[in-house]
Amino acid sequence: MSDSVIVVGAGLAGLTAALLARSRGLEVRIIAEGRGSLSLSHGCVDVWRDGPLSGAAGDLSPHHPLRRAGSAGMQAALDEFLTLIHAAGLPYHAATASPLRLPTATGSIHQTTAAPFSLANGSLDETGPIHIGRIPEIRDFSAGLVASGLRSRGVANVAVVDLPLPPAAAGRDASPQRIASRLDRPSVREALCRDWAPRLRGVRRLGLPALLGLAQPAAVLADLEARLGISLFEIPTLPPSLPGLRLEQSLRRLCTARGIQIVEGPSVRGEVDGRSAGRRASGVVAATAGGPRRFLADSIVLATGGALNGGWLGFASGEVQDSVFGLPLDAPADREQWVTIDPFEPQAFARFGLRVDSRQRPIDPRGRVYFENLFAAGGILAGADRTREGSRQGIDLASAYLAARGIAG
Amino acid sequence: MTSISSGDPFDAPATHLSFFESDLCVKCNICTAACPVAAATDLFPGPKAVGPQAARFRQPDHPALDPGIGWCSGCGVCSRVCPHQVPVAEMNIVAKAETRVSPREALRDWVISRPEEVARWGRPLRPLLRWLFESAMLRRVAEAWLGLARAAPLPEVAPLPLRALRADLVRTEPPGAGPDSHGCVAYFHGCSTNDYEPWVGKVAIRLLESLGLRVELPPQRCCGLPLQSNRDFAGARRRAGDNLASLHRWAERGIPIVGTSTSCTLALKHEYRAILGLTGPAADAVAENTYDLFEALELVAPPLEHWNLSPLPLRVLYHPPCQLLAHRIGTPALRFLHAIPALEVTVSESECCGVAGTYGLKSERYQVARQVGEQLFAQARQAEADLVLTDSETCRWWIERHTGIPARHPIEILAASLGVDSDRPLPRSARKR
């Protein structure tokens, strides 16, 4: 049996590419070596850290993934994402004119383009006093660090309020994920509010580590705000990070509901269509529990990620190849040049990746496509240092959008 | 009760999982975030903590076990979601086999890990067994004395096993090479279909025959998975050895081995090699030639548009068992279910129904197992499903008990739509709409 599209990878780029291809009427299958790493992420959409993309897109190198999308393409991709995530029951707030400024768990300020409402509520551009909740049961979040960090960055009026958890919410192991699941239950929320209400006199806006519900976060947030009579916002924590986990679960649920098959677990190797004189890819061979199994498709999208996600492999010989088709990446043969010793300096390997044409198809150094029906999206693309640029999710969404359009033709 | 004489060739330590595999773990917590047991109880520290993290402190003669590992149900979600191919579940199952249990639990586990023997001895006593299983008082006694959860569903032994019902297909030798092997399929029924649900096997065989395939029943016995899950690796290896000795002769002829029980086929594909350490050409040939029934249909059946599927106006919830997802082939049944006209299919959003084979039968685990399944039970009720469809028998028994909704194998509904006869038609109540 054969699908119209196989997407390799289940991170933000893969899930989005699959959903956008599906919404264009195509039969889609996702194959992923393990789960994507969205649960390690803050759950926001960073498009361009330093301001609106419209100001920067023109200055980017011609091979930068966002240059290809342009600010109009980026906006269209973001709009489609917002529609999807709204349909999945996890509405996001987008601020395209000037970035949202949100507090982080270390007290720094995270500039981003779109965020779930529970995070966007923490916008530092809103005036008025803020309190950060100190929950002693939680090991990996320091309210004092957040408050002092924000103050040192010029945010006035930040205070800390002690908020121990009632036993019903804390349980035996107070990890944010476990607390979030407990808060999905109204009885636990009631117990929490009973304990917290007297401690919150005079508090108008309260920031908490992200733990306000897992299955129904929008309902949990609204319910707690109504019961406590204050405005609440969340700050992402160490993994598992609830905002990232919610985004992952929402997109996966939407995939399943829309008839996208997800094959989770096997690593894959690309296969060339023997009847096409090497011009087309026929699909992938997956290392399933029993043995190699073939999955065929008309089009294949590589959404395998970058250096940290398994999208490419670097060899002692100095060769760097994508991990599915073994396509050579644009990288210096001298391995000494891959990294800089100072970890805070720009790293050459961050820009390794596949160059693509206007339809997101990987191309060789002379600009010819490797395969007519092979597409790429997300971290596997060359030419961007996504961490330094603050462009990670912007590239994921824009390239997923261009790939889905490229496939649909 | 897992006493094995020393020098038993099957009683080798599980050395094939090296300590180095824990070094592949980058502690990203993706497995912990996905673990259905950790989500259900704080008592389980999660797969990362008891697996790759604790493995660094384990030595062959110092297992150094956190008793928390006993909460692992073996559902395998952690290994499947791991982006670094750390065999988390496999490590935990091997480590768990070293845990000590009370004599009471050991006796109970000895019994529940031998479904084949229970059926053999119990078949002549069927009426008595049924009465025993249904008597609330006796179930209370079994819970108190044996630790067998009184509310857990127990299957009924069928009057005749599949191998008797389809004695015409029983073979001791594979067909000759060449044209004799062409269009031939070896059916691995496992003990559960053979002894407890022979109608599933019968309808699967009829469906395969209706596609022009010739089905054979090679010599086989229980896959050994219940023994493996209950710490008796030596017993599991003996059963595995018998199955490999028989099945590899079919596999080497290139004859697909097809099963309807996803945990049994997973044992053939994966556990024999990865957990029991039975490596070699026979194990590889069997693993590579074993297919879940729907996986096989995708390969051998004509394209779906050529199927003459009649409408089934039913609302169903399809739950792919954790043991099927561990095959790493996705959910091949779904494409067939979506093709049945008028069938309304909702797909489960749960990683596991909770029972995980024999885990939910244990009184000390029952509440947690049930909690694991709560989200699934709620989804089935909310969807107002006429039927729950799921590929594993223990999941069917468990889900049916906790939702009151009849649970069937997806092949039964595909057969109904194809007009293939079944001994057990779809429930009448479900046909009203």
Coordinates of C-alpha atoms in Angstrom, one line a residue, chain A residues 12 37-46 81 85 90-93 102 110 112 114-119 236-237 241-248 393:
Chain A
L12 CA 6.8 20.9 15.2
S37 CA 11.2 16.8 21.4
L38 CA 8.4 19.4 21.8
S39 CA 8.1 18.4 25.4
L40 CA 11.5 20.0 25.9
S41 CA 10.4 23.3 24.4
H42 CA 8.8 26.4 25.8
G43 CA 5.8 26.0 23.6
C44 CA 6.0 29.5 22.0
V45 CA 6.6 30.4 18.4
D46 CA 9.8 32.3 18.0
F81 CA -0.7 27.2 12.4
I85 CA -3.9 24.9 17.1
L90 CA -5.1 25.2 22.5
P91 CA -5.6 28.8 21.4
Y92 CA -2.5 30.9 20.9
H93 CA -2.0 34.7 21.1
L102 CA 7.6 37.0 28.5
H110 CA 12.0 35.9 26.2
T112 CA 8.5 35.7 21.0
A114 CA 3.1 33.7 19.5
A115 CA 2.4 31.9 22.8
P116 CA -0.5 30.0 24.3
F117 CA -2.8 32.3 26.3
S118 CA -1.5 31.0 29.6
L119 CA 2.0 32.3 28.7
P236 CA 7.9 27.4 31.3
T237 CA 10.0 25.0 33.4
S241 CA 7.8 21.4 29.9
L242 CA 4.0 21.6 30.1
P243 CA 3.5 24.3 27.3
G244 CA 5.6 22.2 24.9
L245 CA 3.9 18.9 26.0
R246 CA 0.4 20.4 25.5
L247 CA 1.4 21.7 22.0
E248 CA 2.7 18.2 21.1
Q393 CA 9.7 27.7 15.4

